[in-house]
Coordinates of C-alpha atoms and ligand atoms in Angstrom, one line a residue:
M1 CA 78.7 91.1 86.8
R2 CA 82.1 92.7 87.2
V3 CA 82.9 90.5 90.2
L4 CA 81.8 87.4 88.2
A5 CA 84.0 88.3 85.3
R6 CA 86.9 88.9 87.7
A7 CA 86.3 85.6 89.4
L8 CA 86.1 83.8 86.1
V9 CA 89.4 85.3 84.9
L10 CA 91.2 84.4 88.1
W11 CA 89.8 80.8 88.0
L12 CA 90.9 80.4 84.4
T13 CA 94.4 81.8 85.0
E14 CA 94.9 79.5 88.0
R15 CA 94.5 76.4 85.7
S16 CA 97.9 74.8 85.2
L17 CA 97.5 74.4 81.4
I18 CA 96.7 78.1 81.0
R19 CA 99.5 79.1 83.3
R20 CA 101.9 77.0 81.2
I21 CA 100.7 78.5 77.9
V22 CA 100.9 82.1 79.1
Q23 CA 104.3 81.6 80.8
R24 CA 106.0 79.7 78.1
S25 CA 104.6 81.0 74.8
S26 CA 106.1 84.0 73.1
P27 CA 102.7 85.8 72.9
G28 CA 102.3 85.2 76.6
R29 CA 105.7 86.7 77.4
R30 CA 105.1 89.6 74.9
F31 CA 101.8 90.3 76.6
A32 CA 103.4 90.3 80.1
G33 CA 106.0 92.8 78.7
R34 CA 103.2 95.3 78.6
F35 CA 102.9 95.3 82.4
V36 CA 106.4 94.1 83.4
P37 CA 109.4 95.7 81.8
G38 CA 111.6 92.6 82.2
D39 CA 113.1 89.8 84.4
S40 CA 116.1 91.7 85.9
L41 CA 116.8 94.7 88.1
Q42 CA 118.5 96.3 85.1
D43 CA 115.2 96.1 83.2
G44 CA 113.5 97.8 86.1
L45 CA 116.1 100.5 86.3
H46 CA 115.9 101.1 82.5
A47 CA 112.2 101.5 82.9
A48 CA 112.8 104.0 85.7
E49 CA 115.2 105.9 83.5
D50 CA 112.7 106.0 80.7
L51 CA 110.0 107.3 83.1
A52 CA 112.4 109.9 84.5
G53 CA 112.8 111.2 80.9
R54 CA 109.1 111.9 80.9
G55 CA 109.1 113.6 84.3
I56 CA 107.8 110.6 86.2
A57 CA 109.3 109.1 89.4
A58 CA 109.5 105.3 89.9
M59 CA 108.8 102.7 92.6
L60 CA 110.6 99.3 92.1
D61 CA 108.9 96.1 93.0
H62 CA 110.8 92.8 92.7
L63 CA 108.0 90.4 91.9
G64 CA 107.4 87.5 94.2
E65 CA 104.9 86.6 97.0
N66 CA 104.1 83.8 99.5
V67 CA 107.6 82.4 99.6
E68 CA 107.8 79.0 101.3
S69 CA 111.0 79.2 103.4
A70 CA 113.0 81.5 105.5
E71 CA 115.9 81.2 103.1
Q72 CA 113.8 82.4 100.1
A73 CA 112.5 85.3 102.2
A74 CA 116.1 86.3 103.1
A75 CA 117.1 86.0 99.4
A76 CA 114.1 88.3 98.5
A77 CA 115.3 90.9 101.1
D78 CA 118.8 90.7 99.4
T79 CA 117.3 91.6 96.0
Y80 CA 115.7 94.7 97.5
I81 CA 119.0 95.7 99.2
L82 CA 120.6 95.4 95.8
A83 CA 117.9 97.5 94.2
L84 CA 118.4 100.2 96.8
K85 CA 122.1 100.2 96.3
Q86 CA 121.9 100.3 92.5
S87 CA 119.3 103.0 92.3
R88 CA 121.3 105.1 94.7
E89 CA 124.1 105.0 92.1
R90 CA 121.8 106.8 89.8
P91 CA 121.2 110.1 91.6
E92 CA 119.2 111.4 88.6
L93 CA 116.4 108.9 89.5
D94 CA 113.7 109.5 92.0
C95 CA 113.2 105.8 92.8
N96 CA 111.8 104.1 95.9
I97 CA 110.8 100.5 96.6
S98 CA 107.7 98.5 97.4
V99 CA 107.7 95.1 99.1
K100 CA 105.2 92.4 99.8
L101 CA 105.5 91.0 103.4
T102 CA 104.7 87.5 102.2
Q103 CA 107.7 87.8 100.0
L104 CA 109.8 88.7 103.0
G105 CA 108.6 85.7 105.1
L106 CA 105.3 86.6 106.7
D107 CA 104.0 83.1 106.1
A108 CA 107.0 81.7 107.9
G109 CA 106.4 83.9 110.9
V110 CA 106.2 87.6 111.8
D111 CA 109.7 87.5 113.4
V112 CA 111.3 86.1 110.2
C113 CA 109.5 88.8 108.2
V114 CA 110.4 91.7 110.5
D115 CA 114.1 90.7 110.5
N116 CA 114.1 90.9 106.7
V117 CA 112.2 94.1 106.6
E118 CA 114.6 95.7 109.0
R119 CA 117.6 94.7 106.9
V120 CA 116.0 96.4 104.0
L121 CA 115.0 99.5 106.0
Q122 CA 118.5 99.9 107.4
V123 CA 119.9 100.1 103.9
A124 CA 117.1 102.5 102.9
A125 CA 118.0 104.7 105.8
E126 CA 121.7 105.0 104.8
S127 CA 120.9 107.5 102.0
S128 CA 120.0 111.1 102.8
P129 CA 117.1 111.6 102.8
A130 CA 116.2 107.9 103.5
T131 CA 114.7 106.0 100.6
L132 CA 111.0 105.4 101.1
V133 CA 110.0 101.8 101.5
M134 CA 106.3 101.0 101.0
F135 CA 104.4 97.8 102.1
D136 CA 102.1 96.5 99.4
M137 CA 98.8 95.3 100.8
E138 CA 97.9 91.7 100.0
A139 CA 94.7 89.6 100.5
H140 CA 92.5 90.4 103.5
E141 CA 94.0 87.6 105.7
Y142 CA 97.3 89.6 105.8
V143 CA 95.9 93.1 106.6
D144 CA 96.2 92.8 110.4
R145 CA 99.7 91.5 110.3
T146 CA 100.8 94.0 107.7
L147 CA 99.5 96.9 109.7
D148 CA 100.9 95.6 112.9
V149 CA 104.4 95.3 111.3
Y150 CA 104.0 98.8 109.8
L151 CA 103.0 100.3 113.2
S152 CA 105.8 98.6 115.1
L153 CA 108.4 100.0 112.7
R154 CA 107.4 103.4 111.6
G155 CA 108.6 105.1 114.8
R156 CA 112.1 104.0 114.1
Y157 CA 111.9 104.3 110.3
P158 CA 109.9 107.3 109.3
A159 CA 110.5 106.6 105.6
L160 CA 108.1 103.7 105.7
G161 CA 104.6 103.6 104.3
V162 CA 101.7 101.2 103.7
C163 CA 99.0 100.5 101.2
L164 CA 95.3 100.5 102.1
Q165 CA 92.5 99.0 99.9
S166 CA 89.1 100.8 99.7
C167 CA 87.3 97.6 98.8
L168 CA 87.6 96.3 102.3
R169 CA 84.9 97.2 104.8
R170 CA 87.4 97.6 107.6
T171 CA 89.6 100.2 105.8
Y172 CA 88.0 103.4 107.1
D173 CA 88.7 102.2 110.7
D174 CA 92.2 101.2 109.7
A175 CA 92.8 104.7 108.3
R176 CA 91.6 106.2 111.5
R177 CA 94.0 104.0 113.4
I178 CA 97.1 104.7 111.3
G179 CA 96.4 108.2 109.9
G180 CA 98.3 111.2 111.1
P181 CA 101.3 113.4 110.2
E182 CA 103.7 110.4 110.6
A183 CA 101.6 108.2 108.2
I184 CA 102.5 107.7 104.5
V185 CA 99.7 105.8 102.9
R186 CA 99.1 104.5 99.4
M187 CA 95.4 104.5 98.6
T188 CA 94.2 101.8 96.2
K189 CA 90.9 100.1 95.4
G190 CA 92.4 96.6 96.0
A191 CA 93.4 93.9 93.5
Y192 CA 92.3 90.7 95.3
L193 CA 89.0 88.9 94.9
E194 CA 87.5 89.2 98.4
P195 CA 84.2 87.7 99.8
P196 CA 81.2 90.0 100.5
D197 CA 81.5 89.7 104.3
V198 CA 84.8 91.5 104.2
A199 CA 84.7 93.6 101.0
F200 CA 82.2 95.8 99.1
Q201 CA 81.1 94.1 95.9
R202 CA 79.6 97.1 94.1
R203 CA 82.0 99.4 92.2
S204 CA 80.1 102.5 93.5
D205 CA 80.7 101.4 97.1
V206 CA 84.4 100.8 96.5
D207 CA 84.7 104.3 94.9
R208 CA 82.8 106.0 97.7
S209 CA 85.0 104.3 100.3
Y210 CA 88.1 105.4 98.3
V211 CA 87.0 109.1 98.6
Q212 CA 86.0 108.8 102.2
V213 CA 89.3 107.2 103.3
A214 CA 91.5 109.4 101.2
R215 CA 89.8 112.5 102.6
H216 CA 90.2 111.3 106.1
L217 CA 93.9 110.6 105.5
L218 CA 94.5 114.1 104.1
E219 CA 92.5 115.8 106.9
S220 CA 94.5 113.9 109.5
G221 CA 97.8 115.2 108.1
S222 CA 99.0 112.0 106.4
T223 CA 101.0 111.9 103.2
L224 CA 98.8 110.4 100.5
H225 CA 99.7 108.4 97.4
L226 CA 96.6 108.3 95.2
A227 CA 97.2 105.1 93.4
T228 CA 94.5 104.7 90.7
H229 CA 93.9 105.0 87.0
D230 CA 90.2 106.0 87.5
E231 CA 89.8 109.3 85.8
R232 CA 86.8 110.2 87.9
L233 CA 88.7 109.7 91.1
V234 CA 91.7 111.5 89.8
G235 CA 89.6 114.4 88.7
G236 CA 87.8 114.6 92.0
A237 CA 91.1 114.5 93.9
L238 CA 92.6 117.3 91.7
E239 CA 89.6 119.5 92.5
Y240 CA 89.8 118.7 96.3
L241 CA 93.6 119.2 96.5
D242 CA 93.3 122.5 94.6
R243 CA 90.3 123.7 96.8
T244 CA 92.1 122.9 100.0
G245 CA 95.5 124.2 98.9
T246 CA 97.2 120.9 99.8
S247 CA 100.9 121.1 99.4
R248 CA 102.5 118.9 96.7
E249 CA 104.9 117.6 99.3
R250 CA 101.9 115.8 100.9
Y251 CA 100.6 113.8 98.0
E252 CA 101.4 112.2 94.6
F253 CA 99.5 110.3 91.9
Q254 CA 100.6 106.8 91.3
M255 CA 99.9 104.3 88.4
L256 CA 101.1 100.9 87.3
Y257 CA 103.7 100.4 84.6
G258 CA 102.0 100.1 81.2
I259 CA 98.6 101.4 82.3
R260 CA 97.1 104.8 81.3
R261 CA 100.3 106.4 80.0
D262 CA 98.1 109.1 78.6
L263 CA 96.7 110.1 82.0
Q264 CA 100.2 109.9 83.5
A265 CA 101.4 112.4 80.8
R266 CA 98.4 114.7 81.3
L267 CA 99.1 114.9 85.1
V268 CA 102.8 115.6 84.5
A269 CA 101.9 118.3 82.0
G270 CA 99.6 119.9 84.6
G271 CA 102.6 120.0 87.1
Q272 CA 101.3 117.2 89.3
P273 CA 103.7 114.7 91.0
V274 CA 103.4 111.3 89.4
R275 CA 105.1 108.0 90.3
V276 CA 104.8 104.7 88.4
Y277 CA 105.1 101.3 90.0
V278 CA 107.6 99.2 88.1
P279 CA 107.5 95.5 88.7
Y280 CA 110.3 93.3 87.5
G281 CA 111.5 89.7 87.9
T282 CA 110.7 86.2 86.7
Q283 CA 107.8 85.7 89.1
W284 CA 105.4 87.8 87.0
Y285 CA 102.5 85.4 86.6
P286 CA 100.4 86.2 89.7
Y287 CA 100.9 89.9 89.1
L288 CA 99.8 89.5 85.5
T289 CA 96.6 87.5 86.5
R290 CA 95.6 90.4 88.7
R291 CA 96.0 92.9 85.8
M292 CA 93.9 90.6 83.6
A293 CA 91.2 90.2 86.2
E294 CA 90.9 93.9 86.7
R295 CA 90.2 94.4 83.1
P296 CA 88.8 91.2 81.3
A297 CA 89.3 93.1 78.0
N298 CA 93.0 92.3 78.6
V299 CA 92.2 88.6 78.3
W300 CA 90.6 89.0 74.8
F301 CA 93.5 91.2 73.8
F302 CA 95.9 88.5 74.8
V303 CA 93.9 85.7 73.1
S304 CA 93.4 87.6 69.8
N305 CA 97.1 88.4 69.7
A306 CA 98.0 84.8 70.4
L307 CA 95.7 83.6 67.6
R308 CA 97.1 86.2 65.1
W309 CA 100.6 85.0 66.0
R310 CA 99.7 81.4 65.4
S311 CA 98.0 82.0 62.0
Ligands
LIG401 C1 100.8 102.3 92.2 C2 99.8 101.2 92.5 C3 100.1 100.4 93.5 C4 99.2 99.4 93.8 N1 99.4 98.5 94.9 C5 98.5 97.7 95.3 C6 98.6 96.9 96.5 O1 99.6 97.0 97.2 N2 97.6 96.0 96.8 C7 96.5 95.9 96.1 O2 95.6 95.1 96.4 N3 96.3 96.6 94.9 C8 97.3 97.5 94.5 N4 97.1 98.2 93.4 C9 96.1 97.8 92.4 C10 94.7 98.5 92.7 O3 94.2 98.0 93.9 C11 93.7 98.2 91.6 O4 93.5 96.9 91.5 C12 94.1 98.8 90.2 O5 94.8 100.0 90.4 C13 92.9 99.0 89.3 O6 92.0 99.9 90.0 P1 91.9 101.4 89.5 O7 91.9 102.2 90.8 O8 92.8 101.8 88.5 O9 90.4 101.6 89.0 P2 89.5 100.7 88.0 O10 88.1 101.2 88.1 O11 89.8 99.3 88.1 O12 90.1 101.2 86.6 C14 90.0 102.5 86.1 C15 90.6 102.5 84.6 O13 92.0 102.2 84.7 C16 92.3 101.4 83.6 N5 92.8 100.1 84.1 C17 92.7 99.7 85.4 N6 93.3 98.5 85.5 C18 93.7 98.2 84.3 C19 94.4 97.0 83.8 N7 94.8 96.0 84.5 N8 94.8 97.0 82.4 C20 94.4 98.1 81.6 N9 93.8 99.2 82.1 C21 93.4 99.2 83.4 C22 91.1 101.3 82.7 O14 91.1 102.3 81.8 C23 90.0 101.5 83.7 O15 88.8 101.9 83.1 C24 98.0 99.2 93.1 C25 97.7 100.1 92.1 C26 98.6 101.1 91.8 C27 98.3 102.1 90.7

């Protein structure tokens, strides 16, 4: 049922008429503002400052994916270099960055992508300590290439991490391959609609896989970013971390901008490290559709607000 609702929302939001309505109408832009603080780097940095005021660290994501040319990929790398330089000018911020490899040219070729990633990593390494750069994980067709690029670079750039998705059947094996004291891994459930041959379809299986992979990563000495808004998983993780006496240097909780601010605040009040993923930029539509598909109630929220606005 949940998978069907998700598929329906994704199908609807891919229709060009709906895309135009959401992108161009003021209710659409207002709704996007709940998940994306704005179009510019300054908007992202303002959001990071606001989070810092609440004891929360930030991770900037300049929105964009599947760019079509090597020039667009190089331009995307430049935007990250600017973000690194400008956040460095604000030493009061604990701010790292997250990139999508298809935004940095993966579709144009692994070499194109690695050149762009290395340019970003070199700037990230100029600060002391180096600023962490995370690789987002995209749809399952990109997992092999993303992990290969990550493994080929992490020896030279230790402040590099990667996201894994517990919905994928392969992920426990991937965690065994990359886990270890040199690994920095963001653990998510996965935001893409994936077919049954590659991904668990039942929520209980996705959650079980999340716990299994997260435990393996911690036991192997990896640094773990627990990226979820699921209170049951957060509660279970807190109990496990406390019982095993895991140092706060080795983990943090992560959530998305605009989601479960109450839970973020509760964790901060309990002395837990929390970081929020702050997406910014004009290319917000695909990101927004994933947030809608995760929680179809968001669609009804948008539609009812749009109708209220029109009446
Ligand atoms: C920091 C961070 C980085 C991420 N990076 C990636 C990535 O690189 N690749 C990737 O595939 N996925 C990524 N994701 C998304 C992730 O895979 C899930 O799709 C998303 O987090 C929803 O799953 P959940 O773990 O919160 O659990 P769910 O069971 O989906 O949700 C638990 C609760 O969280 C709240 N919630 C969840 N989603 C929403 C929403 N959209 N709107 C409102 N409330 C919501 C609801 O209260 C819900 O009951 C990331 C998530 C986070 C937090």
